[in-house]
mmCIF file of C-alpha atoms in Angstrom:
data_model
loop_
_atom_site.group_PDB
_atom_site.id
_atom_site.type_symbol
_atom_site.label_atom_id
_atom_site.label_comp_id
_atom_site.label_asym_id
_atom_site.label_seq_id
_atom_site.Cartn_x
_atom_site.Cartn_y
_atom_site.Cartn_z
ATOM 1 C CA PHE A 1 105.741 98.025 138.606
ATOM 2 C CA PHE A 2 104.437 100.392 135.954
ATOM 3 C CA VAL A 3 106.412 101.815 133.035
ATOM 4 C CA LEU A 4 104.795 104.840 131.408
ATOM 5 C CA ASP A 5 105.379 106.771 128.223
ATOM 6 C CA ILE A 6 106.204 110.383 129.023
ATOM 7 C CA GLY A 7 102.807 111.628 127.821
ATOM 8 C CA ARG A 8 100.707 109.282 129.932
ATOM 9 C CA PHE A 9 99.236 111.886 132.263
ATOM 10 C CA ASP A 10 96.018 109.852 132.155
ATOM 11 C CA VAL A 11 97.501 106.779 133.853
ATOM 12 C CA GLY A 12 95.211 107.240 136.853
ATOM 13 C CA ASP A 13 92.234 106.363 134.673
ATOM 14 C CA TYR A 14 93.611 102.905 133.868
ATOM 15 C CA ILE A 15 95.455 101.580 136.929
ATOM 16 C CA LYS A 16 92.312 99.990 138.419
ATOM 17 C CA PRO A 17 91.281 97.858 135.379
ATOM 18 C CA ILE A 18 94.898 96.761 134.875
ATOM 19 C CA LEU A 19 95.250 95.614 138.478
ATOM 20 C CA GLU A 20 91.843 93.898 138.330
ATOM 21 C CA LYS A 21 92.944 91.816 135.317
ATOM 22 C CA HIS A 22 96.197 90.970 137.108
ATOM 23 C CA LYS A 23 94.173 89.737 140.082
ATOM 24 C CA ILE A 24 91.742 87.660 137.975
ATOM 25 C CA PHE A 25 94.270 85.874 135.747
ATOM 26 C CA GLY A 26 97.434 86.050 137.834
ATOM 27 C CA ALA A 27 99.426 87.264 134.814
ATOM 28 C CA LYS A 28 102.465 89.260 135.894
ATOM 29 C CA MET A 29 102.478 91.406 132.747
ATOM 30 C CA ILE A 30 99.415 93.409 131.728
ATOM 31 C CA LEU A 31 99.403 95.699 128.676
ATOM 32 C CA LEU A 32 96.948 98.451 127.809
ATOM 33 C CA GLY A 33 95.673 98.445 124.235
ATOM 34 C CA ALA A 34 93.433 100.603 122.064
ATOM 35 C CA LYS A 35 92.191 100.376 118.481
ATOM 36 C CA THR A 36 94.043 102.414 115.853
ATOM 37 C CA ASP A 37 93.708 103.073 112.121
ATOM 38 C CA ASN A 38 97.288 104.312 111.872
ATOM 39 C CA HIS A 39 99.418 101.235 112.466
ATOM 40 C CA GLN A 40 102.626 102.812 111.168
ATOM 41 C CA LEU A 41 102.894 105.160 114.158
ATOM 42 C CA TYR A 42 102.640 102.669 117.025
ATOM 43 C CA GLY A 43 103.668 99.360 118.487
ATOM 44 C CA ILE A 44 100.984 96.894 117.337
ATOM 45 C CA LEU A 45 100.037 93.897 119.470
ATOM 46 C CA ASN A 46 99.723 90.320 118.207
ATOM 47 C CA LEU A 47 96.678 89.031 120.097
ATOM 48 C CA ASP A 48 94.873 85.779 120.764
ATOM 49 C CA GLY A 49 91.729 87.007 122.478
ATOM 50 C CA ASP A 50 93.071 89.085 125.353
ATOM 51 C CA LYS A 51 96.406 87.233 125.391
ATOM 52 C CA ALA A 52 99.362 89.155 123.971
ATOM 53 C CA LYS A 53 101.748 87.049 121.876
ATOM 54 C CA GLY A 54 104.084 89.778 120.679
ATOM 55 C CA ILE A 55 104.478 93.434 119.720
ATOM 56 C CA THR A 56 105.736 94.867 116.421
ATOM 57 C CA GLU A 57 106.906 98.461 116.371
ATOM 58 C CA LYS A 58 105.552 100.491 113.439
ATOM 59 C CA PRO A 59 104.732 97.570 111.098
ATOM 60 C CA GLU A 60 104.529 98.138 107.367
ATOM 61 C CA LYS A 61 101.067 98.589 105.925
ATOM 62 C CA GLY A 62 99.459 95.209 105.382
ATOM 63 C CA LYS A 63 101.834 93.404 107.763
ATOM 64 C CA GLU A 64 100.185 94.423 111.018
ATOM 65 C CA LEU A 65 98.890 91.484 113.078
ATOM 66 C CA SER A 66 95.966 93.357 114.658
ATOM 67 C CA ASP A 67 94.430 96.816 114.860
ATOM 68 C CA ILE A 68 95.306 97.194 118.561
ATOM 69 C CA LYS A 69 98.164 99.480 119.550
ATOM 70 C CA ALA A 70 100.082 99.401 122.829
ATOM 71 C CA VAL A 71 99.004 102.565 124.584
ATOM 72 C CA GLY A 72 102.161 103.104 126.642
ATOM 73 C CA ILE A 73 101.119 101.982 130.131
ATOM 74 C CA TYR A 74 102.908 98.736 130.983
ATOM 75 C CA PHE A 75 102.415 96.682 134.153
ATOM 76 C CA LEU A 76 105.576 94.557 134.370
ATOM 77 C CA PRO A 77 107.262 91.969 136.584
ATOM 78 C CA LYS A 78 110.783 92.461 137.877
ATOM 79 C CA GLU A 79 111.847 89.534 135.624
ATOM 80 C CA ILE A 80 111.497 91.805 132.587
ATOM 81 C CA ILE A 81 114.955 93.191 133.442
ATOM 82 C CA ASP A 82 116.464 89.749 132.774
ATOM 83 C CA TYR A 83 114.666 89.571 129.424
ATOM 84 C CA TYR A 84 115.847 93.073 128.518
ATOM 85 C CA GLN A 85 119.453 91.953 129.021
ATOM 86 C CA LYS A 86 118.939 89.075 126.562
ATOM 87 C CA VAL A 87 118.059 91.251 123.549
ATOM 88 C CA PRO A 88 120.447 93.399 121.463
ATOM 89 C CA GLU A 89 120.492 97.055 122.460
ATOM 90 C CA HIS A 90 118.807 99.263 119.850
ATOM 91 C CA MET A 91 115.927 101.736 119.552
ATOM 92 C CA TYR A 92 113.230 99.095 120.053
ATOM 93 C CA ALA A 93 115.019 96.847 122.551
ATOM 94 C CA PHE A 94 112.245 97.430 125.084
ATOM 95 C CA GLU A 95 109.610 96.105 122.695
ATOM 96 C CA ASP A 96 111.855 93.129 121.854
ATOM 97 C CA ALA A 97 112.150 92.296 125.542
ATOM 98 C CA LEU A 98 108.367 92.460 125.919
ATOM 99 C CA SER A 99 107.899 90.121 122.934
ATOM 100 C CA LEU A 100 110.459 87.667 124.280
ATOM 101 C CA TYR A 101 108.610 87.529 127.594
ATOM 102 C CA MET A 102 105.260 87.118 125.804
ATOM 103 C CA ARG A 103 106.515 84.059 123.930
ATOM 104 C CA GLU A 104 107.300 82.310 127.220
ATOM 105 C CA LYS A 105 104.741 83.634 129.712
ATOM 106 C CA ASP A 106 101.041 84.437 130.044
ATOM 107 C CA VAL A 107 100.546 88.123 129.204
ATOM 108 C CA ARG A 108 97.112 89.735 129.210
ATOM 109 C CA THR A 109 95.750 92.970 127.781
ATOM 110 C CA VAL A 110 93.124 95.491 128.796
ATOM 111 C CA ILE A 111 91.512 96.885 125.642
ATOM 112 C CA ILE A 112 89.916 100.295 126.025
ATOM 113 C CA LYS A 113 87.401 101.863 123.664
ATOM 114 C CA GLU A 114 87.961 105.530 124.414
ATOM 115 C CA LYS A 115 90.456 107.679 122.547
ATOM 116 C CA THR A 116 93.811 107.904 124.298
ATOM 117 C CA LEU A 117 96.261 110.777 124.510
ATOM 118 C CA ALA A 118 99.280 110.733 122.221
ATOM 119 C CA PHE A 119 102.571 112.613 122.448
ATOM 120 C CA LYS A 120 104.494 111.680 119.316
ATOM 121 C CA TYR A 121 104.425 115.032 117.521
ATOM 122 C CA PRO A 122 104.595 118.574 118.894
ATOM 123 C CA TRP A 123 100.980 119.373 117.956
ATOM 124 C CA HIS A 124 99.834 116.637 120.345
ATOM 125 C CA LEU A 125 100.675 119.142 123.085
ATOM 126 C CA PHE A 126 97.358 120.900 122.396
ATOM 127 C CA GLU A 127 95.306 117.842 123.348
ATOM 128 C CA LEU A 128 97.473 117.224 126.408
ATOM 129 C CA THR A 129 97.068 120.845 127.505
ATOM 130 C CA LYS A 130 93.289 120.565 127.195
ATOM 131 C CA TYR A 131 93.273 117.360 129.230
ATOM 132 C CA LEU A 132 95.443 118.842 131.991
ATOM 133 C CA MET A 133 93.525 122.118 132.193
ATOM 134 C CA ASP A 134 90.132 120.405 132.248
ATOM 135 C CA LYS A 135 91.254 118.069 134.997
ATOM 136 C CA TYR A 136 93.663 120.068 137.141
ATOM 137 C CA LEU A 137 93.586 123.806 136.414
ATOM 138 C CA GLU A 138 92.717 125.864 139.478
ATOM 139 C CA GLY A 139 90.827 129.118 139.016
ATOM 140 C CA LYS A 140 92.886 131.566 141.037
ATOM 141 C CA ILE A 141 94.226 135.117 140.817
ATOM 142 C CA SER A 142 97.355 135.625 142.912
ATOM 143 C CA LYS A 143 97.259 138.430 145.466
ATOM 144 C CA THR A 144 100.339 140.090 143.960
ATOM 145 C CA ALA A 145 98.868 140.192 140.440
ATOM 146 C CA ARG A 146 97.925 143.691 139.242
ATOM 147 C CA ILE A 147 94.616 143.790 137.366
ATOM 148 C CA SER A 148 93.717 147.155 135.783
ATOM 149 C CA LYS A 149 90.226 148.587 135.442
ATOM 150 C CA ASN A 150 87.905 147.373 132.694
ATOM 151 C CA VAL A 151 89.620 143.976 132.462
ATOM 152 C CA ILE A 152 87.250 141.068 131.741
ATOM 153 C CA ILE A 153 88.102 137.673 133.225
ATOM 154 C CA GLU A 154 85.697 134.823 132.466
ATOM 155 C CA GLY A 155 85.861 131.098 133.154
ATOM 156 C CA LYS A 156 88.547 129.103 134.935
ATOM 157 C CA ILE A 157 91.670 131.272 134.916
ATOM 158 C CA PHE A 158 94.922 130.943 136.851
ATOM 159 C CA ILE A 159 96.969 134.148 137.113
ATOM 160 C CA GLY A 160 100.374 133.838 138.775
ATOM 161 C CA GLU A 161 102.410 136.031 141.101
ATOM 162 C CA ASN A 162 103.250 139.579 139.967
ATOM 163 C CA ALA A 163 101.399 139.263 136.656
ATOM 164 C CA LYS A 164 100.125 142.520 135.117
ATOM 165 C CA ILE A 165 96.900 142.738 133.112
ATOM 166 C CA PHE A 166 96.384 146.140 131.494
ATOM 167 C CA GLU A 167 93.226 148.106 130.658
ATOM 168 C CA GLY A 168 90.680 146.569 128.327
ATOM 169 C CA ALA A 169 92.277 143.120 128.239
ATOM 170 C CA VAL A 170 89.975 140.087 128.050
ATOM 171 C CA ILE A 171 90.875 136.614 129.332
ATOM 172 C CA LYS A 172 88.396 133.784 128.682
ATOM 173 C CA GLY A 173 89.187 130.425 130.193
ATOM 174 C CA PRO A 174 90.331 127.926 130.668
ATOM 175 C CA CYS A 175 93.709 129.701 130.576
ATOM 176 C CA TYR A 176 96.940 129.701 132.547
ATOM 177 C CA VAL A 177 98.927 132.926 133.026
ATOM 178 C CA GLY A 178 102.254 132.353 134.772
ATOM 179 C CA GLU A 179 104.359 134.467 137.114
ATOM 180 C CA ASN A 180 105.506 137.922 135.955
ATOM 181 C CA CYS A 181 103.464 137.746 132.756
ATOM 182 C CA VAL A 182 102.184 140.926 131.106
ATOM 183 C CA ILE A 183 99.017 141.110 128.996
ATOM 184 C CA GLY A 184 98.769 144.434 127.226
ATOM 185 C CA THR A 185 95.944 146.886 126.645
ATOM 186 C CA ASN A 186 92.936 145.568 124.698
ATOM 187 C CA SER A 187 94.434 142.130 124.098
ATOM 188 C CA LEU A 188 92.390 138.913 124.042
ATOM 189 C CA VAL A 189 93.690 135.650 125.537
ATOM 190 C CA ARG A 190 91.334 132.674 125.411
ATOM 191 C CA ASP A 191 90.503 128.971 125.150
ATOM 192 C CA TYR A 192 93.234 126.774 126.639
ATOM 193 C CA THR A 193 96.062 129.237 126.179
ATOM 194 C CA ASN A 194 99.093 128.512 128.369
ATOM 195 C CA LEU A 195 101.424 131.441 129.094
ATOM 196 C CA GLU A 196 104.386 130.246 131.117
ATOM 197 C CA ASN A 197 106.432 132.517 133.380
ATOM 198 C CA ASN A 198 107.748 135.909 132.187
ATOM 199 C CA CYS A 199 105.723 136.084 128.959
ATOM 200 C CA LEU A 200 104.721 139.407 127.399
ATOM 201 C CA ILE A 201 101.613 139.773 125.229
ATOM 202 C CA GLY A 202 101.612 143.282 123.801
ATOM 203 C CA ALA A 203 98.628 145.527 123.158
ATOM 204 C CA LEU A 204 96.018 144.569 120.555
ATOM 205 C CA ALA A 205 97.029 140.914 120.306
ATOM 206 C CA GLU A 206 94.823 137.821 120.199
ATOM 207 C CA VAL A 207 96.097 134.494 121.534
ATOM 208 C CA VAL A 208 93.931 131.384 121.295
ATOM 209 C CA ARG A 209 94.668 127.717 122.093
ATOM 210 C CA SER A 210 98.403 128.398 122.124
ATOM 211 C CA THR A 211 101.383 127.674 124.345
ATOM 212 C CA PHE A 212 104.020 130.310 125.031
ATOM 213 C CA GLN A 213 106.922 128.779 126.908
ATOM 214 C CA GLU A 214 108.966 130.877 129.345
ATOM 215 C CA ASP A 215 110.126 134.363 128.389
ATOM 216 C CA VAL A 216 108.301 134.693 125.054
ATOM 217 C CA HIS A 217 107.552 138.297 124.021
ATOM 218 C CA THR A 218 105.160 139.421 121.316
ATOM 219 C CA HIS A 219 103.523 142.658 120.216
ATOM 220 C CA SER A 220 100.251 142.984 118.313
ATOM 221 C CA GLY A 221 99.176 140.107 116.105
ATOM 222 C CA TYR A 222 97.149 136.908 115.946
ATOM 223 C CA PHE A 223 98.463 133.660 117.431
ATOM 224 C CA GLY A 224 96.178 130.655 117.030
ATOM 225 C CA ASP A 225 96.867 126.970 117.758
ATOM 226 C CA SER A 226 100.606 127.651 117.948
ATOM 227 C CA ILE A 227 103.585 126.815 120.150
ATOM 228 C CA PHE A 228 106.489 129.186 120.803
ATOM 229 C CA GLY A 229 109.610 127.867 122.506
ATOM 230 C CA LYS A 230 111.446 129.539 125.366
ATOM 231 C CA GLY A 231 112.923 132.952 124.645
ATOM 232 C CA CYS A 232 111.177 133.682 121.319
ATOM 233 C CA ARG A 233 110.668 137.301 120.251
ATOM 234 C CA ILE A 234 107.764 138.002 117.877
ATOM 235 C CA GLY A 235 107.553 141.272 115.957
ATOM 236 C CA ALA A 236 104.449 143.470 115.819
ATOM 237 C CA GLY A 237 101.846 142.511 113.232
ATOM 238 C CA THR A 238 102.936 138.882 112.994
ATOM 239 C CA ILE A 239 100.094 136.514 112.064
ATOM 240 C CA THR A 240 99.934 132.747 112.466
ATOM 241 C CA ALA A 241 97.561 131.350 109.854
ATOM 242 C CA ASN A 242 95.995 128.391 111.646
ATOM 243 C CA VAL A 243 93.384 127.334 109.044
ATOM 244 C CA ARG A 244 93.991 126.439 105.395
ATOM 245 C CA ILE A 245 92.286 128.636 102.826
ATOM 246 C CA ASP A 246 90.529 125.555 101.396
ATOM 247 C CA ARG A 247 89.534 124.470 104.932
ATOM 248 C CA ARG A 248 91.104 121.029 104.495
ATOM 249 C CA GLY A 249 93.046 119.272 107.260
ATOM 250 C CA VAL A 250 96.479 120.692 108.062
ATOM 251 C CA LYS A 251 99.554 118.631 107.186
ATOM 252 C CA SER A 252 103.082 119.137 108.492
ATOM 253 C CA VAL A 253 106.448 117.877 107.254
ATOM 254 C CA VAL A 254 108.492 115.789 109.696
ATOM 255 C CA LYS A 255 111.847 114.299 108.627
ATOM 256 C CA GLY A 256 110.946 114.961 105.001
ATOM 257 C CA GLU A 257 107.595 113.188 105.194
ATOM 258 C CA LYS A 258 104.253 115.003 104.993
ATOM 259 C CA ILE A 259 102.204 113.980 108.030
ATOM 260 C CA GLU A 260 98.447 114.181 108.493
ATOM 261 C CA THR A 261 98.097 116.027 111.793
ATOM 262 C CA GLY A 262 94.399 115.215 112.144
ATOM 263 C CA LEU A 263 93.755 118.890 112.892
ATOM 264 C CA ASP A 264 91.673 121.438 111.019
ATOM 265 C CA SER A 265 93.384 124.241 112.959
ATOM 266 C CA LEU A 266 97.166 124.334 113.410
ATOM 267 C CA GLY A 267 99.399 127.373 113.372
ATOM 268 C CA VAL A 268 103.171 127.522 113.712
ATOM 269 C CA ILE A 269 105.507 125.588 116.012
ATOM 270 C CA MET A 270 108.660 127.584 116.725
ATOM 271 C CA GLY A 271 111.783 126.470 118.568
ATOM 272 C CA GLU A 272 113.653 128.272 121.328
ATOM 273 C CA ASN A 273 115.174 131.748 120.915
ATOM 274 C CA SER A 274 113.837 132.312 117.406
ATOM 275 C CA ARG A 275 112.736 135.769 116.284
ATOM 276 C CA THR A 276 110.448 137.332 113.717
ATOM 277 C CA GLY A 277 110.505 140.881 112.389
ATOM 278 C CA ILE A 278 107.352 142.927 111.934
ATOM 279 C CA ASN A 279 104.413 141.832 109.792
ATOM 280 C CA CYS A 280 105.446 138.213 109.259
ATOM 281 C CA SER A 281 102.949 135.617 108.028
ATOM 282 C CA LEU A 282 103.429 132.053 109.259
ATOM 283 C CA MET A 283 101.424 129.445 107.362
ATOM 284 C CA PRO A 284 99.525 126.465 108.873
ATOM 285 C CA GLY A 285 101.701 123.593 110.073
ATOM 286 C CA ALA A 286 105.061 125.322 109.538
ATOM 287 C CA LEU A 287 107.849 124.149 111.852
ATOM 288 C CA ILE A 288 110.575 126.678 112.650
ATOM 289 C CA GLY A 289 113.725 125.558 114.437
ATOM 290 C CA ASN A 290 115.747 127.003 117.304
ATOM 291 C CA ASN A 291 117.733 130.246 116.988
ATOM 292 C CA CYS A 292 116.193 131.325 113.672
ATOM 293 C CA ASN A 293 115.720 134.871 112.379
ATOM 294 C CA ILE A 294 112.638 135.523 110.234
ATOM 295 C CA GLY A 295 112.894 138.904 108.545
ATOM 296 C CA PRO A 296 110.151 141.557 108.318
ATOM 297 C CA ASN A 297 107.273 140.892 105.904
ATOM 298 C CA ALA A 298 108.412 137.299 105.387
ATOM 299 C CA VAL A 299 105.854 134.644 104.449
ATOM 300 C CA VAL A 300 106.849 131.210 105.757
ATOM 301 C CA PHE A 301 105.236 128.262 103.927
ATOM 302 C CA GLU A 302 107.858 125.572 104.596
ATOM 303 C CA ASN A 303 109.879 124.345 107.551
ATOM 304 C CA ILE A 304 112.983 126.245 108.596
ATOM 305 C CA GLU A 305 115.855 124.354 110.207
ATOM 306 C CA ASP A 306 117.753 125.364 113.340
ATOM 307 C CA ASN A 307 120.069 128.404 113.200
ATOM 308 C CA ALA A 308 118.767 129.623 109.829
ATOM 309 C CA ASP A 309 118.043 133.161 108.629
ATOM 310 C CA PHE A 310 115.051 133.664 106.334
ATOM 311 C CA TYR A 311 114.620 137.098 104.776
ATOM 312 C CA THR A 312 112.484 138.176 101.844
ATOM 313 C CA GLY A 313 114.045 140.426 99.191
ATOM 314 C CA SER A 314 117.525 140.666 100.690
ATOM 315 C CA SER A 315 120.916 138.979 100.518
ATOM 316 C CA TRP A 316 120.456 137.157 103.810
ATOM 317 C CA ILE A 317 120.836 133.372 103.933
ATOM 318 C CA PRO A 318 117.553 131.730 102.854
ATOM 319 C CA ILE A 319 115.839 128.664 104.228
ATOM 320 C CA LYS A 320 118.183 125.725 104.818
ATOM 321 C CA LYS A 321 117.000 122.633 102.991
#
């Protein structure tokens, strides 16, 4: 049977070579591997040719036994359950069970050269969205959608039931517009934007390469390379800065550590039910938690934790450290 990481939407591309190796060598466990320069983020395989001898999760720099990571598509025998029961239960018990099996049995790997999808950090959602839209998005406008005059729709666009697109709006695909969405007058939505059900894009807004989860409402503004969680409310004139002024790669802070995102363009990532007042500026790579209030004219450079209020020039509670 196969065990897949949650982000392995591309599994269909790799089932055939895995099963072919299983047939050739008779090995009951086949792992998928790919080269990586960032060993500290992945489970790294200990290899002898194409034989896997073990797996080390997130090894320290200099202690990695190869430059091949386990991609997250595992072809396993039913006996792996017995091995899982032999190891102590902890965060990496699965990897320990795999290593225990590798020490006793013949385990083979399929090493791929192409870049694989990742889903470790929230900004990886952009690459996954692109993959899914390129492969599966259907160009379709639902019969119940209301499209006003002078609307421009170009490329592969899906528009859901009862959506409303007002005068002068432009949608350039690939894009997904869910059920009951509203795109206001003279707004521009383009390039792999995903608007889930019940979203409102007000007049004179631009949305590019962004995901708006269900029931997100915004007025005018610019929203580039950003993710807004369910139920967010974004005040008029809010801007997501998605490119650094020095044009260097965008970094983001996760659990107190500054992470190289590998992106030149990254806006804000905002949790569910958070709100901004008018004319807010959200800097590249900022992470804002759930249920936050960002006051009018605020400039957000750093992360804001869940349930925090951040106001400029008032007595409201500032950023929680």
